[in-house]
PDB file of C-alpha atoms in Angstrom:
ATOM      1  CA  UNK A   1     -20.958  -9.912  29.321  1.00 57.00           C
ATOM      2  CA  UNK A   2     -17.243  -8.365  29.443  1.00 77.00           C
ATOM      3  CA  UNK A   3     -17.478  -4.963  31.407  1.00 85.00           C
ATOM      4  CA  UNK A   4     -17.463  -2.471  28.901  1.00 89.00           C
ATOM      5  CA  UNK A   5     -17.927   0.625  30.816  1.00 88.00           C
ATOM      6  CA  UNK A   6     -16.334   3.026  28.562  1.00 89.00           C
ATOM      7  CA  UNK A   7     -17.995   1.965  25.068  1.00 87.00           C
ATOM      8  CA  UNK A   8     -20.829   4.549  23.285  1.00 86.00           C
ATOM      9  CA  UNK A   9     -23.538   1.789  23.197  1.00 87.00           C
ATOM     10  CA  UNK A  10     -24.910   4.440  20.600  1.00 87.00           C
ATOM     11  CA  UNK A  11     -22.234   3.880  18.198  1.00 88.00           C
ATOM     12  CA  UNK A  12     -20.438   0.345  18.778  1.00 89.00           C
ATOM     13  CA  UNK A  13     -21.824  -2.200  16.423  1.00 89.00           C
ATOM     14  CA  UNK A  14     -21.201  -6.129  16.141  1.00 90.00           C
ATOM     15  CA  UNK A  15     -19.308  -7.225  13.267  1.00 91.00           C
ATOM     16  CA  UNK A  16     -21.825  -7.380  10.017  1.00 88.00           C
ATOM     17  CA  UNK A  17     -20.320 -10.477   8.716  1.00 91.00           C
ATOM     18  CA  UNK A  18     -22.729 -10.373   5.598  1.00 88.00           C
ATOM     19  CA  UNK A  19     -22.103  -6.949   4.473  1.00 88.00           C
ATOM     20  CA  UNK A  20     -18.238  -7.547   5.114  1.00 87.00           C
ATOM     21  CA  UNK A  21     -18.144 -11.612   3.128  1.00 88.00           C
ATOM     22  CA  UNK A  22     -20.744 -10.596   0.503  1.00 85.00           C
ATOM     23  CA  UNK A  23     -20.664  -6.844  -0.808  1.00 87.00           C
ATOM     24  CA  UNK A  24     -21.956  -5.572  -3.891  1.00 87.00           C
ATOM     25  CA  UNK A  25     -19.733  -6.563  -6.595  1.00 90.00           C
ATOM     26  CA  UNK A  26     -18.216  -3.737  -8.854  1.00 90.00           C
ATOM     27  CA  UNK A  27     -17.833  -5.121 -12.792  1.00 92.00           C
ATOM     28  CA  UNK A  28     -16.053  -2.365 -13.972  1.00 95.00           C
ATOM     29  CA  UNK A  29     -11.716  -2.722 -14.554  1.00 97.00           C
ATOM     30  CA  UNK A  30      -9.415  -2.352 -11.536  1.00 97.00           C
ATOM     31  CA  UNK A  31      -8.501   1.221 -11.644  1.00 98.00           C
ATOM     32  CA  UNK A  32      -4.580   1.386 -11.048  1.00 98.00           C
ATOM     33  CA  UNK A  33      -2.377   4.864 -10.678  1.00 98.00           C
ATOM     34  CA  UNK A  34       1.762   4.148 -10.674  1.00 98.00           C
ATOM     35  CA  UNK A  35       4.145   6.304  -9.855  1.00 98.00           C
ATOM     36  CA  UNK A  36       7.698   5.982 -10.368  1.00 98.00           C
ATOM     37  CA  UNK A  37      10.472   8.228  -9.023  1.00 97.00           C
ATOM     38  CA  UNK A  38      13.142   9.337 -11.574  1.00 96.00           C
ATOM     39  CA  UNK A  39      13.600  12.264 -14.532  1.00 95.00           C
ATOM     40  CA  UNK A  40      16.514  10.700 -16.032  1.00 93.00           C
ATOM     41  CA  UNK A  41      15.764   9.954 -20.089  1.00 93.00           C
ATOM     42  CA  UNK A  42      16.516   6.085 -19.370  1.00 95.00           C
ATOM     43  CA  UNK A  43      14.811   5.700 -16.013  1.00 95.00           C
ATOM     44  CA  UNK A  44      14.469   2.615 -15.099  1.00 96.00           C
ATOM     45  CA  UNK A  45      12.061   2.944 -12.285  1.00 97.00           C
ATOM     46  CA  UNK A  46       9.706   4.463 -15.222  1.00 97.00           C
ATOM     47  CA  UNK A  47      10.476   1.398 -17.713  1.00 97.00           C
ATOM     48  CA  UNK A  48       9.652  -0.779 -14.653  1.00 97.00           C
ATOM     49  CA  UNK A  49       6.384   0.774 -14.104  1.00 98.00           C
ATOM     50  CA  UNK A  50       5.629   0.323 -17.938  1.00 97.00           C
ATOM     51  CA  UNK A  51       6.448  -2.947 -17.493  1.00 97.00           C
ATOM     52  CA  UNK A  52       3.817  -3.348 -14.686  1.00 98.00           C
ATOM     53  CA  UNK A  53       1.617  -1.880 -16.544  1.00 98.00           C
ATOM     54  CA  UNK A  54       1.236  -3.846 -19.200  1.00 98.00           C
ATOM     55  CA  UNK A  55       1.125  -6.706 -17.109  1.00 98.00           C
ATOM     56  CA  UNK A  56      -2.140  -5.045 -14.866  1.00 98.00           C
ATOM     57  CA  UNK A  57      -3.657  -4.618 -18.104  1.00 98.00           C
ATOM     58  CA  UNK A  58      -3.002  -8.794 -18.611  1.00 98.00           C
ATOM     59  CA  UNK A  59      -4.767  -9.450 -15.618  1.00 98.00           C
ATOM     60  CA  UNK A  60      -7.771  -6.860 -16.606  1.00 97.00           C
ATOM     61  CA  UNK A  61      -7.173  -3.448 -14.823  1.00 98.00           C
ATOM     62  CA  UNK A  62      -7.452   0.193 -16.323  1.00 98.00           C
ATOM     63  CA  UNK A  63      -3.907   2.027 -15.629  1.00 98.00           C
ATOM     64  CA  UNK A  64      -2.772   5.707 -15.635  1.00 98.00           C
ATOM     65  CA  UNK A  65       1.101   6.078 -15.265  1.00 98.00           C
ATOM     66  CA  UNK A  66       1.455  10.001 -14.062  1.00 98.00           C
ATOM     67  CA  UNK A  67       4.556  11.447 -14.762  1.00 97.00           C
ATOM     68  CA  UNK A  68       6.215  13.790 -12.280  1.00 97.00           C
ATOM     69  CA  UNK A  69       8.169  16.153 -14.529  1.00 97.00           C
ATOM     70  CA  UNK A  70       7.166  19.605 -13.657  1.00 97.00           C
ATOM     71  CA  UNK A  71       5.821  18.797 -10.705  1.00 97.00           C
ATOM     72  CA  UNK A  72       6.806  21.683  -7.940  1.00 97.00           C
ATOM     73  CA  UNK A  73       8.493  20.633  -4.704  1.00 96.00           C
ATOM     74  CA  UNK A  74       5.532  20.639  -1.611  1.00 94.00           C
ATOM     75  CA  UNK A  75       5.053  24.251  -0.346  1.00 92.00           C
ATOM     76  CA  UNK A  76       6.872  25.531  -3.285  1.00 95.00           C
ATOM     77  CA  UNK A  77       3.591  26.246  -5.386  1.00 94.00           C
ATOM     78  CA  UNK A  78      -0.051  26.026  -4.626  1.00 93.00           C
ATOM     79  CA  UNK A  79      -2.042  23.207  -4.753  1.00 92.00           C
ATOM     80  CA  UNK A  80      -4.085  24.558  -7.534  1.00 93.00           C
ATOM     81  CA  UNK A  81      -0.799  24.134  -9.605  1.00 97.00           C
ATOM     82  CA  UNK A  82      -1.423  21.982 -12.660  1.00 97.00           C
ATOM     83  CA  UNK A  83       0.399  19.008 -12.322  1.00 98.00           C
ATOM     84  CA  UNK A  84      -0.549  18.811  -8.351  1.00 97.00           C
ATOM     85  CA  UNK A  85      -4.246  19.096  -9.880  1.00 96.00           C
ATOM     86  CA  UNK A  86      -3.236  15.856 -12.079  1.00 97.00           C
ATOM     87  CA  UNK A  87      -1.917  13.964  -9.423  1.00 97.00           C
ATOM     88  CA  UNK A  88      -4.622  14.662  -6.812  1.00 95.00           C
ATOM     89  CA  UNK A  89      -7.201  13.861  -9.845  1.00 95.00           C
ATOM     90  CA  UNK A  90      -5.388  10.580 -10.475  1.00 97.00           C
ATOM     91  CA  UNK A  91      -5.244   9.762  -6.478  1.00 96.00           C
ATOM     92  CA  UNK A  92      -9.225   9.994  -6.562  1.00 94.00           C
ATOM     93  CA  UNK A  93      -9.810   8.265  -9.836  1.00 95.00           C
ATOM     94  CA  UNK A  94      -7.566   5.239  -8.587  1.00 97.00           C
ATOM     95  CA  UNK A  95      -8.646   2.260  -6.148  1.00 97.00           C
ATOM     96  CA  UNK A  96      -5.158   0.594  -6.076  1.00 98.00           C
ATOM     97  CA  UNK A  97      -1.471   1.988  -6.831  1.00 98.00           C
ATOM     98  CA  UNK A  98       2.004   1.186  -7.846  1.00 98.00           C
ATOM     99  CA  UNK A  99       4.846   3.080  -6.542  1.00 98.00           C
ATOM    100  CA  UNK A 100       8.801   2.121  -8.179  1.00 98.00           C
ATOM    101  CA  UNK A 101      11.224   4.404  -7.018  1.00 97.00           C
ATOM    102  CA  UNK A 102      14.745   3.808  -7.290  1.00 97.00           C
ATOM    103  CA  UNK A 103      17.098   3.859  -4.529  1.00 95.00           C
ATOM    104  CA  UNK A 104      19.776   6.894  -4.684  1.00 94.00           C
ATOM    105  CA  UNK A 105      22.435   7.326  -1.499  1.00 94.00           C
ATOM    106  CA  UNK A 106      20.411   4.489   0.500  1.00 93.00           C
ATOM    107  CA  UNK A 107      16.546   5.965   0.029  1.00 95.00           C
ATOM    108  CA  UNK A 108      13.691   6.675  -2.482  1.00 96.00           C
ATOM    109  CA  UNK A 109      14.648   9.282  -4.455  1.00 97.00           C
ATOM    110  CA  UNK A 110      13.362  13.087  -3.582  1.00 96.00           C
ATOM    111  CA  UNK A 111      10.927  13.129  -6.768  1.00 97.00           C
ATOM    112  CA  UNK A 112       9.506  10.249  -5.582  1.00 97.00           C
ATOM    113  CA  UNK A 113       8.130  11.317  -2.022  1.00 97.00           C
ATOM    114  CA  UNK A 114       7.512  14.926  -3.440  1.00 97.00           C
ATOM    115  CA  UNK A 115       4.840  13.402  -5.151  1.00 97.00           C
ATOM    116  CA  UNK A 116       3.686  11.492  -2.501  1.00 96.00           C
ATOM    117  CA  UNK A 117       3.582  14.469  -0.386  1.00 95.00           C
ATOM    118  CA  UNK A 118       1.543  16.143  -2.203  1.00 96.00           C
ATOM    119  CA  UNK A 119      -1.107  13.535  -2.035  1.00 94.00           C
ATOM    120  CA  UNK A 120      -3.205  15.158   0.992  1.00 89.00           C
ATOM    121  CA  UNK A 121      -4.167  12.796   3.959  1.00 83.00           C
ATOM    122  CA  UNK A 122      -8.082  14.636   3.899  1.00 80.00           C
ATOM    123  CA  UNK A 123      -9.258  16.996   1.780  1.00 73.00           C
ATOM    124  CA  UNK A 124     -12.804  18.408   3.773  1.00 67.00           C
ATOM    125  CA  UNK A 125     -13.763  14.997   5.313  1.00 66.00           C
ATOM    126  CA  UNK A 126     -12.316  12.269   2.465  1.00 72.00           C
ATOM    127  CA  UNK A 127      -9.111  10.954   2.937  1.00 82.00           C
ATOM    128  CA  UNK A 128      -8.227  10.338  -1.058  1.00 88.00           C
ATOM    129  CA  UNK A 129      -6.013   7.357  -0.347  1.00 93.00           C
ATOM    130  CA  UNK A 130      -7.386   5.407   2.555  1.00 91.00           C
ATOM    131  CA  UNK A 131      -8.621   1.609   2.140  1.00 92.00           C
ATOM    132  CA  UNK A 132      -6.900   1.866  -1.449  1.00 96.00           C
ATOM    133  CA  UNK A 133      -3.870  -1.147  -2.506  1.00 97.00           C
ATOM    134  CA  UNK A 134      -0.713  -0.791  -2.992  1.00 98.00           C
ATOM    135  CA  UNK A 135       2.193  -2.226  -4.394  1.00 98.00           C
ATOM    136  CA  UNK A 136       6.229  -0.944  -3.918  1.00 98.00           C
ATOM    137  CA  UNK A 137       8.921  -1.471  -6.001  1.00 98.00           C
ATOM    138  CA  UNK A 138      12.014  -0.391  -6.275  1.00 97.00           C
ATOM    139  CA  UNK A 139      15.132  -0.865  -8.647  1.00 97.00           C
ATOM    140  CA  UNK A 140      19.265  -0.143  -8.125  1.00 93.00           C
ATOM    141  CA  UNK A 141      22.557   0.421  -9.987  1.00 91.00           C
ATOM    142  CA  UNK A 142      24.139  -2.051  -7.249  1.00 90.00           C
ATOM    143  CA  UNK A 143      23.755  -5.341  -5.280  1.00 88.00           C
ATOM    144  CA  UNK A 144      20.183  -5.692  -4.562  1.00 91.00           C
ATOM    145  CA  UNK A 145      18.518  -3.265  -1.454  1.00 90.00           C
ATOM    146  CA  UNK A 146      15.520  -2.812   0.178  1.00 94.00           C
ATOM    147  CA  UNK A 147      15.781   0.197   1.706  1.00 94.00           C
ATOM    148  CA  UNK A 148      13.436   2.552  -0.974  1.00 96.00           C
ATOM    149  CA  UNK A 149      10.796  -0.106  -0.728  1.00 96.00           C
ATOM    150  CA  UNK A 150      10.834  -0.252   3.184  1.00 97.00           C
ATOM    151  CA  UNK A 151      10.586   3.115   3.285  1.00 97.00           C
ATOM    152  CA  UNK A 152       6.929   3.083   0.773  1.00 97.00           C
ATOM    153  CA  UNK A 153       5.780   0.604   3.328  1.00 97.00           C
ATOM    154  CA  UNK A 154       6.205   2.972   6.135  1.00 97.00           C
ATOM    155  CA  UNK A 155       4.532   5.792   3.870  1.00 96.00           C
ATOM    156  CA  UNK A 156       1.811   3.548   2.436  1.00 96.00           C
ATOM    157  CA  UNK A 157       0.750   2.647   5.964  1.00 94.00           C
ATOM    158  CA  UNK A 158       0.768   6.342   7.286  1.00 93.00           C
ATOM    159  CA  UNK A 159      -1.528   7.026   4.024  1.00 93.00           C
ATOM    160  CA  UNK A 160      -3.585   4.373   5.638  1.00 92.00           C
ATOM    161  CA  UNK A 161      -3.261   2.277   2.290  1.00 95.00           C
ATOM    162  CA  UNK A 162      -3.430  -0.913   2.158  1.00 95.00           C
ATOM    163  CA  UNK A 163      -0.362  -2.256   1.215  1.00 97.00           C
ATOM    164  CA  UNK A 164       0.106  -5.531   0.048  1.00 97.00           C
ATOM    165  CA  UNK A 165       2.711  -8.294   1.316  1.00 96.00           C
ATOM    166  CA  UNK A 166       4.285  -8.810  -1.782  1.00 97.00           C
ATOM    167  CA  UNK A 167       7.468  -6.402  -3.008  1.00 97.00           C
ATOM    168  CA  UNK A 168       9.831  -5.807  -5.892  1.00 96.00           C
ATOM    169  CA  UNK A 169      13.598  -4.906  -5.515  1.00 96.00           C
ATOM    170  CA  UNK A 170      15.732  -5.320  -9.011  1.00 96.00           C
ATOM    171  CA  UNK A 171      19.264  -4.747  -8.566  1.00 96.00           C
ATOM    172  CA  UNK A 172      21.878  -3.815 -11.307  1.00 96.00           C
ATOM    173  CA  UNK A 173      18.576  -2.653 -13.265  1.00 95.00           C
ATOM    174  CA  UNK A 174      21.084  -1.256 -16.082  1.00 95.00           C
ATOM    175  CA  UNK A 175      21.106  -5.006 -17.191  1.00 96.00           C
ATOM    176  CA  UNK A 176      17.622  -6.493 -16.555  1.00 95.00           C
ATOM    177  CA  UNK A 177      16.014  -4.100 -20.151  1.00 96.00           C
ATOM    178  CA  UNK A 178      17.262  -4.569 -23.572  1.00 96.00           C
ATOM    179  CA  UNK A 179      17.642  -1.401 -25.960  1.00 96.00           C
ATOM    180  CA  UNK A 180      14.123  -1.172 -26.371  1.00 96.00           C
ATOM    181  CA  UNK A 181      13.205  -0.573 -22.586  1.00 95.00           C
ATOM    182  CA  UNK A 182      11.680  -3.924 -22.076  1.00 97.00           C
ATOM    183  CA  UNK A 183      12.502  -5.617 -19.288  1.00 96.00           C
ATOM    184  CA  UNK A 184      14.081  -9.102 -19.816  1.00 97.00           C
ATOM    185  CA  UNK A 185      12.944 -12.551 -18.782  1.00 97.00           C
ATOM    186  CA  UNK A 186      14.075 -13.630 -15.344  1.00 97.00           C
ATOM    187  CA  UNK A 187      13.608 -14.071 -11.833  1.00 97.00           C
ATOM    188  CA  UNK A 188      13.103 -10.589 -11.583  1.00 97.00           C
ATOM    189  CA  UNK A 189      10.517 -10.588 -14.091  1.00 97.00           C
ATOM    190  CA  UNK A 190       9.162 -12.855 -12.788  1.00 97.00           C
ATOM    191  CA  UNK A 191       8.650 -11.155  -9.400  1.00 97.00           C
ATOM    192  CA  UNK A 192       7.168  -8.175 -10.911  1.00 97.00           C
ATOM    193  CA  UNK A 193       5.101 -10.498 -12.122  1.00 98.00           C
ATOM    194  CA  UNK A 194       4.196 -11.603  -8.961  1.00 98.00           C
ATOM    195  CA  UNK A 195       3.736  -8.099  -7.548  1.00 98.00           C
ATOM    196  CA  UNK A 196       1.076  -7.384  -9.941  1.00 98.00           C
ATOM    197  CA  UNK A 197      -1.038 -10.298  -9.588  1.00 98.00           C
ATOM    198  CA  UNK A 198      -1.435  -9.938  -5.829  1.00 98.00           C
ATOM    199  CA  UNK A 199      -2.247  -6.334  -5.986  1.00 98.00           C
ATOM    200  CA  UNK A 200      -5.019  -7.765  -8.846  1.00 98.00           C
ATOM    201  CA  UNK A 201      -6.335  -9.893  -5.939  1.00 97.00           C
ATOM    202  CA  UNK A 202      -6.314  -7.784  -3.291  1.00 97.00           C
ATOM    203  CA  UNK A 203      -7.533  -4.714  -5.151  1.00 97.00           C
ATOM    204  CA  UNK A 204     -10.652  -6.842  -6.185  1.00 96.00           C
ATOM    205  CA  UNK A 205     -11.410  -8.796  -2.674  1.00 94.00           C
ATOM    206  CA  UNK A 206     -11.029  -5.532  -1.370  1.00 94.00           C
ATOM    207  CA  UNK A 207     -12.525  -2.231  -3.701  1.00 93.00           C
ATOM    208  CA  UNK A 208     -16.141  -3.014  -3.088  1.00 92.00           C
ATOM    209  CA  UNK A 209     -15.993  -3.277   0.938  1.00 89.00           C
ATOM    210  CA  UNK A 210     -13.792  -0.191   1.563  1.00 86.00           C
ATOM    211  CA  UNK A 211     -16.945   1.868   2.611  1.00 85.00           C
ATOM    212  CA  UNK A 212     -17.586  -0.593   5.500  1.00 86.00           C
ATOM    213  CA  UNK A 213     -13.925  -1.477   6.141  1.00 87.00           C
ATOM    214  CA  UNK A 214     -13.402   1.745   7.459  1.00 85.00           C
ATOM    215  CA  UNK A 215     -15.960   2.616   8.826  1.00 86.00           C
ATOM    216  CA  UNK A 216     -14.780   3.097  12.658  1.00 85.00           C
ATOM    217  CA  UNK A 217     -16.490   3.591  15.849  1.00 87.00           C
ATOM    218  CA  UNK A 218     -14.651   6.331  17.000  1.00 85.00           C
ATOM    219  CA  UNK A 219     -15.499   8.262  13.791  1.00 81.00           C
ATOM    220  CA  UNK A 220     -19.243   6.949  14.108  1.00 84.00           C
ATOM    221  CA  UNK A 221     -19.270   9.025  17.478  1.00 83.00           C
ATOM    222  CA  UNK A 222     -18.226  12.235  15.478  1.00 78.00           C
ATOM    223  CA  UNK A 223     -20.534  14.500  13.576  1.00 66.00           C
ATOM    224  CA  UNK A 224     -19.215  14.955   9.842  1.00 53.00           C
ATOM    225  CA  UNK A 225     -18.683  18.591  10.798  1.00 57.00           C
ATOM    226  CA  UNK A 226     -16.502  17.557  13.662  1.00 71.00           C
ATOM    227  CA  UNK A 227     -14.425  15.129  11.700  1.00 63.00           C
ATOM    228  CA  UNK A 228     -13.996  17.694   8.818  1.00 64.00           C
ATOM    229  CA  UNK A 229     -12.640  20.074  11.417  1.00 72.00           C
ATOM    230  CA  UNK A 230     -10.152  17.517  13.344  1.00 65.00           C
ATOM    231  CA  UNK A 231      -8.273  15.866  10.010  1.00 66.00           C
ATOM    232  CA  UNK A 232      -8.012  19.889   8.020  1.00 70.00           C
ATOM    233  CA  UNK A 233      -6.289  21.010  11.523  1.00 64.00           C
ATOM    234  CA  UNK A 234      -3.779  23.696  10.641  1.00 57.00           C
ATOM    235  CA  UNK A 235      -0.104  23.144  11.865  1.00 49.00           C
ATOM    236  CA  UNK A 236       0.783  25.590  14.699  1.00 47.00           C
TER     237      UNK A 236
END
């Protein structure tokens, strides 16, 4: 037996490979939240998320699309502001997201990670978006990028999400929707496409086992109280 000196026998636990292959199995719609990062009146990143929305709804999911006008910058208002409220209520309702952003001076716009940021990493002991999907997308005026999208990956993973392989990056968006704000057949397309199925898959293999998923021996060894008290740590 490997010398395991330091391990809480208490709380380490062998890997339950029937609870983690054969979980309860939820029948109800993917729920799926998307987010997109621009005000203008023609945004594209919004007509992109559209886009992905109707094709989640193909597949079989349930999608809100929040918009972000009026939302305040972070420390700006308080979080019982309304729109934060709508966000945060949207965060909780959700078990997979979409984020599109477009990419302005080589990064995700500012409306775009104010929202995120105001997405808390705990609220008491609940972290709202951990062991939840994601997908990232982004769209540009020029040659084709992938800096805005890079940059979700690095937020989706410190929002412990789980963010799926798969990405979106449409460049010279002004000519990939017609007049009507649909998005026209092509390669593109059909990567969006793409996105949306995976995060389908994933969001499905993975909704139902989140509970056990995360559940981590170092957390075991803390009380609930204790664990409320180390993640709602004020900032000195």
């Amino acid at each position: 037996m490997p010398d395991t000196p330091n391990l809480d026998e208490r709380h380490f636990q062998p890997i339950d490979t029937d609870r983690l292959l054969s979980p309860e199995r939820a029948t109800h719609a993917p729920q799926i939240l998307l987010l997109y990062g621009s005000l203008r009146e023609r945004s594209f990143s919004r007509l992109m998320t559209e886009e992905a929305a109707r094709i989640l709804t193909r597949f079989g999911a349930e999608t809100r699309t929040y918009s972000p006008s009026g939302l305040p910058l972070p420390d700006d208002a308080e979080a019982d502001h309304s729109k934060v409220q709508e966000l945060r209520e949207l965060v909780a309702w959700s078990e997979g997201m979409v984020w599109c952003s477009p990419e302005r001076h080589g990064a995700m716009t500012g409306i775009m990670k104010t929202q995120i940021d105001w997405i808390p990493l705990s609220l008491g002991g609940v972290r709202p978006t951990q062991g939840k999907t994601l997908a990232v997308m982004q769209v540009s005026g020029g040659s084709q990028s992938f800096n805005a999208v890079n940059q979700l990956r690095i937020l989706g993973r410190w929002m412990r999400l789980l963010t799926i392989p798969n990405q979106s990056s449409t460049p010279k968006a002004f000519l990939e929707f017609d007049e009507a704000g649909r998005m026209k057949p092509s390669p593109f397309y059909d990567r969006v496409v793409d996105v949306m199925e995976e995060l389908m898959k994933f969001t499905i293999l993975t909704r139902d086992n989140k509970a056990y998923l995360l559940d981590r021996y170092s957390e075991r060894k803390e009380s609930a109280a204790d664990l409320s008290k180390r993640v709602n740590q004020k900032a000195s």
